[in-house]
mmCIF file of C-alpha atoms and ligand atoms in Angstrom:
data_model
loop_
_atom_site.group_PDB
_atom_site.id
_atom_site.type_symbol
_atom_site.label_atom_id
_atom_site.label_comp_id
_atom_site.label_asym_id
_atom_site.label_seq_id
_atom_site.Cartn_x
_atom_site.Cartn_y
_atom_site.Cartn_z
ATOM 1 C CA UNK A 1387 44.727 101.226 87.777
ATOM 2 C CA UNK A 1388 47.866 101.492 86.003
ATOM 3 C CA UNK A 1389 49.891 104.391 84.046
ATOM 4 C CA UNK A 1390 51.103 102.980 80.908
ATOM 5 C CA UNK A 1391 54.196 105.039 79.392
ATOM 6 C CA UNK A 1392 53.197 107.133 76.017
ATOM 7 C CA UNK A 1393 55.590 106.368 72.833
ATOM 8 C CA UNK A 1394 56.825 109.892 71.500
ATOM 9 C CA UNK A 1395 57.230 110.572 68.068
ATOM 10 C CA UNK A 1396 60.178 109.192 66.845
ATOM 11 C CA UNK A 1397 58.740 105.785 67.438
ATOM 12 C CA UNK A 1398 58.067 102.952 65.045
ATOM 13 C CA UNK A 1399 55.339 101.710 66.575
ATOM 14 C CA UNK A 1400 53.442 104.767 65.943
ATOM 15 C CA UNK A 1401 53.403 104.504 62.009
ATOM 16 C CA UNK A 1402 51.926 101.521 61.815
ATOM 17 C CA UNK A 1403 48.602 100.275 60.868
ATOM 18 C CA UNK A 1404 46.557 98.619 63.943
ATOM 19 C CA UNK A 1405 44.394 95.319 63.466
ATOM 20 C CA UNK A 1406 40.790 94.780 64.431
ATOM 21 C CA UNK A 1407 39.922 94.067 68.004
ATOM 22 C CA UNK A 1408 38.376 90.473 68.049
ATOM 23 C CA UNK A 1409 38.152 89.514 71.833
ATOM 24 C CA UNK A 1410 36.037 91.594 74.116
ATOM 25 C CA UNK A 1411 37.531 90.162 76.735
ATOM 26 C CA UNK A 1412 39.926 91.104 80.533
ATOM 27 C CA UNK A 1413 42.904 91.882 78.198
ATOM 28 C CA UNK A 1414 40.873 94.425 76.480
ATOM 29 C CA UNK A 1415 39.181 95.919 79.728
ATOM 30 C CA UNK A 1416 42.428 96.347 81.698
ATOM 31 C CA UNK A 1417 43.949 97.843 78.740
ATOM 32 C CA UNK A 1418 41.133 100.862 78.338
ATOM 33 C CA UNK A 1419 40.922 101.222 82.006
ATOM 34 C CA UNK A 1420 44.956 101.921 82.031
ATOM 35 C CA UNK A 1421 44.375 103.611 78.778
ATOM 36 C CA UNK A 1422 41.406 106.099 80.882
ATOM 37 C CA UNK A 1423 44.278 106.319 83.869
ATOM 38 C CA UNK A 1424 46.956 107.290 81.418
ATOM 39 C CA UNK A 1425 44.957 109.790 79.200
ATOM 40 C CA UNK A 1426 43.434 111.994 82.736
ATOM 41 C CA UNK A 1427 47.396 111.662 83.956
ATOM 42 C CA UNK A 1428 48.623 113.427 81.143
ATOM 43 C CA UNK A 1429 45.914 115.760 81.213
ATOM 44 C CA UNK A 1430 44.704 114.855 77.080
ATOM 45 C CA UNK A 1431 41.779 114.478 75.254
ATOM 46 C CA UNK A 1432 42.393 111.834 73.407
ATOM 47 C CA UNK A 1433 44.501 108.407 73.356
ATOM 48 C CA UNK A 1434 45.010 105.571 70.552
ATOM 49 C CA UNK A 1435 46.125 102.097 71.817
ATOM 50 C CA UNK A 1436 49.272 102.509 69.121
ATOM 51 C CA UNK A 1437 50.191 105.407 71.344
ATOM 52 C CA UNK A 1438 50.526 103.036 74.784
ATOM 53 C CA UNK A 1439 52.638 100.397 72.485
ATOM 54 C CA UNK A 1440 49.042 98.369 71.626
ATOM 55 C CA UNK A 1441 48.469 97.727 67.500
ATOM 56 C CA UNK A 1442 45.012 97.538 68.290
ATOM 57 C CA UNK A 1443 42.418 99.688 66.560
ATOM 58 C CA UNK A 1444 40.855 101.085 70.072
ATOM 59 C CA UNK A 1445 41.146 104.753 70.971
ATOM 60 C CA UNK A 1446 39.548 106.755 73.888
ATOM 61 C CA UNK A 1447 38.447 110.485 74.433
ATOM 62 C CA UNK A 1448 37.356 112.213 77.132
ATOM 63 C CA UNK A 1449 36.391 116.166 75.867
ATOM 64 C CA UNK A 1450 36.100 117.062 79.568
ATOM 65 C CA UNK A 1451 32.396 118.222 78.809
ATOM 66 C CA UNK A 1452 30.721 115.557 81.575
ATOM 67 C CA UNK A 1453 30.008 112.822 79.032
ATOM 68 C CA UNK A 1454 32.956 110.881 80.708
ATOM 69 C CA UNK A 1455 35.401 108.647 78.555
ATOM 70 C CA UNK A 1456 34.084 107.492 75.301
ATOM 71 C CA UNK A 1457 35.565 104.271 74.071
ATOM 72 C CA UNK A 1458 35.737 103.424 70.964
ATOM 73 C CA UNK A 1459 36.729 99.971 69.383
ATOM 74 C CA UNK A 1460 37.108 99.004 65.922
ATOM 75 C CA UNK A 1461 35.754 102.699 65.075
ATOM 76 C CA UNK A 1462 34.919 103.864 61.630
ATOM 77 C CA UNK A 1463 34.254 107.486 60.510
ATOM 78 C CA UNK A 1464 30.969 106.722 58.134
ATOM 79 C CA UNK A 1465 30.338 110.573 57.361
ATOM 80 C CA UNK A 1466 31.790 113.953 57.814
ATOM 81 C CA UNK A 1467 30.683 117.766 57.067
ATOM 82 C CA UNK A 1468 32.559 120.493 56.489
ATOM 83 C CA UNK A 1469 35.375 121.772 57.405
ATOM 84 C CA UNK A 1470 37.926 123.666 60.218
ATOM 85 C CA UNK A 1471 41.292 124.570 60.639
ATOM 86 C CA UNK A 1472 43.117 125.141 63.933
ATOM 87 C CA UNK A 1473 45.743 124.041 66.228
ATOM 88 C CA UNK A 1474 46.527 120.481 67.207
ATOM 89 C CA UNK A 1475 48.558 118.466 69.535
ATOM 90 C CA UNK A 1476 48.952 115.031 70.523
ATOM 91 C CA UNK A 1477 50.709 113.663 73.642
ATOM 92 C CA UNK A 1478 53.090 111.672 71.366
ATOM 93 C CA UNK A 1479 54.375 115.252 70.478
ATOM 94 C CA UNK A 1480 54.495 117.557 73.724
ATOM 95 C CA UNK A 1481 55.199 121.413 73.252
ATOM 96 C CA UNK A 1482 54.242 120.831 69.521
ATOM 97 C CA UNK A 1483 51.561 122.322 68.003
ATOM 98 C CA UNK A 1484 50.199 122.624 64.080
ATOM 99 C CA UNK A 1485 47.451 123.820 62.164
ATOM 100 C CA UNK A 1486 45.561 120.856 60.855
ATOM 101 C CA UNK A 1487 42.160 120.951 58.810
ATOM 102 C CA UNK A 1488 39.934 118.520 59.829
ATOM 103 C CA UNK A 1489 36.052 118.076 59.175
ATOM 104 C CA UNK A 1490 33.547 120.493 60.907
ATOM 105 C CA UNK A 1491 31.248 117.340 62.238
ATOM 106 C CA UNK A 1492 32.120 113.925 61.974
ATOM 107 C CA UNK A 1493 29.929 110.548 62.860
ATOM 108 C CA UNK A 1494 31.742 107.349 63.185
ATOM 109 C CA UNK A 1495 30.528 104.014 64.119
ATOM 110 C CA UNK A 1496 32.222 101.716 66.811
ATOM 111 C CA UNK A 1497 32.170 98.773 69.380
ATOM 112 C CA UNK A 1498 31.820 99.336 73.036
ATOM 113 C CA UNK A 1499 34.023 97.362 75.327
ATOM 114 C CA UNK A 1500 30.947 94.016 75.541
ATOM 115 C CA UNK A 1501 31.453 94.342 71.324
ATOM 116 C CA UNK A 1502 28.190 96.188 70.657
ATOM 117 C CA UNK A 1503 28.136 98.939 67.686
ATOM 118 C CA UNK A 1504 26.672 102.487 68.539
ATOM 119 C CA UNK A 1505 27.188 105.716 66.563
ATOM 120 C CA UNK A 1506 28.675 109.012 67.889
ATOM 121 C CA UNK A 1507 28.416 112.301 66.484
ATOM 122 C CA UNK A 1508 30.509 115.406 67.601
ATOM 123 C CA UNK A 1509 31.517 118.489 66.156
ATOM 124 C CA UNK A 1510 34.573 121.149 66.598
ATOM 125 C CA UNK A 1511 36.558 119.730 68.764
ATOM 126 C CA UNK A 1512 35.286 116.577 69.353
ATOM 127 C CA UNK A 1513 35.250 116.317 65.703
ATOM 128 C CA UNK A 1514 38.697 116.931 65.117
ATOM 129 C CA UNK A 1515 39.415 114.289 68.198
ATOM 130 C CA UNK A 1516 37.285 111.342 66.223
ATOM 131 C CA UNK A 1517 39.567 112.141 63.165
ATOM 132 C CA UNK A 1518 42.936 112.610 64.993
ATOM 133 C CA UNK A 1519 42.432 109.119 67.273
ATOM 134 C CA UNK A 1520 41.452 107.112 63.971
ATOM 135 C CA UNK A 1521 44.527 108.128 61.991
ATOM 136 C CA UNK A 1522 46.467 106.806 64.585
ATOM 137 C CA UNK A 1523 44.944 103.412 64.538
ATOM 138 C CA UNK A 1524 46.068 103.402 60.725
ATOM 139 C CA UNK A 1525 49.806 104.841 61.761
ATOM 140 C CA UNK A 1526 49.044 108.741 60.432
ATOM 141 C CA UNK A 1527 50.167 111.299 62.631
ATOM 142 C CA UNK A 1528 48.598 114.922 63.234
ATOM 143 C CA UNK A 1529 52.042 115.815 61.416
ATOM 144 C CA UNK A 1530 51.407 114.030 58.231
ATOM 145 C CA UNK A 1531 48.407 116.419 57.992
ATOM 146 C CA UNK A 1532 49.226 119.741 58.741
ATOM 147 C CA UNK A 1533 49.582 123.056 57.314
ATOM 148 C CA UNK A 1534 52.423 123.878 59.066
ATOM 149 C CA UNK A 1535 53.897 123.789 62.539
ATOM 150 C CA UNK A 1536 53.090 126.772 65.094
ATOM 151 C CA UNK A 1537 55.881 128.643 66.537
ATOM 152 C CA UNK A 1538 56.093 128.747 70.512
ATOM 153 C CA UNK A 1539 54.816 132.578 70.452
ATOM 154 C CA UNK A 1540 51.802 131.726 68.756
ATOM 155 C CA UNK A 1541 50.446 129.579 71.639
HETATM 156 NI NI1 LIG B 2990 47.610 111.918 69.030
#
């Protein structure tokens, strides 16, 4: 168990594209188990490797609806429906918030932490959590995508 310290925006590191995860190995397992320590520390939903200082193309979520911490490795969105727009964070940016439009539903494919592919479906806000983890694994921020930022009295 380890807390690993979150890069905040003004960061390099996060604007850059990750590479593919190749060994399912220790390195990998320590770093999602810090990765699960760190994301339930800070109290988030979601957390991409780039955001712990890893150019890997692994993020985590954990919607807090008893599913637990889905980890996803190597993901790739394969279809979307629909759309929604509403307010978004990250924990790269704290006490900033902007309106982002993101698919309605969204089903991505990925590997699990032994390298086996599975599909995941989710919709609302899990939706917008598949699509705000994978653009940071290709260095886009929720800020490169929004409508505009919210002021502090509108949340
Ligand atoms: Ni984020």
């Amino acid at each position: 168990m380890a807390l690993r310290n979150i890069l905040k925006d003004s960061d390099p590191v996060l604007h850059k594209k990750c590479r593919a995860v190749t060994d399912f190995d220790d390195r990998l397992w320590q770093l999602l188990d810090d990765m699960a320590d760190t994301l339930h520390h800070s109290e988030g939903v979601g957390l991409a490797a780039p955001q712990v200082g890893v150019l890997r193309r692994v993020f985590i979520m954990d919607m807090g609806d008893g599913k637990g911490v889905i980890e996803a490795i190597n993901p790739e969105i394969v279809e979307t429906w629909g759309t929604q727009e509403g307010a978004e964070g990250c924990l790269s940016f704290p006490g900033e918030y902007a309106i982002v439009k993101r698919p309605k539903k969204a089903r991505m494919k990925a590997q699990d932490r032994n390298g086996k592919w599975f599909y995941f479906t989710g919709d609302d806000l899990t939706a917008r959590c598949i699509c705000h983890e994978s653009d940071h694994l290709d260095g886009i921020v929720f800020k490169d995508r929004m409508e505009r930022l919210l002021s502090p009295d509108e949340y």
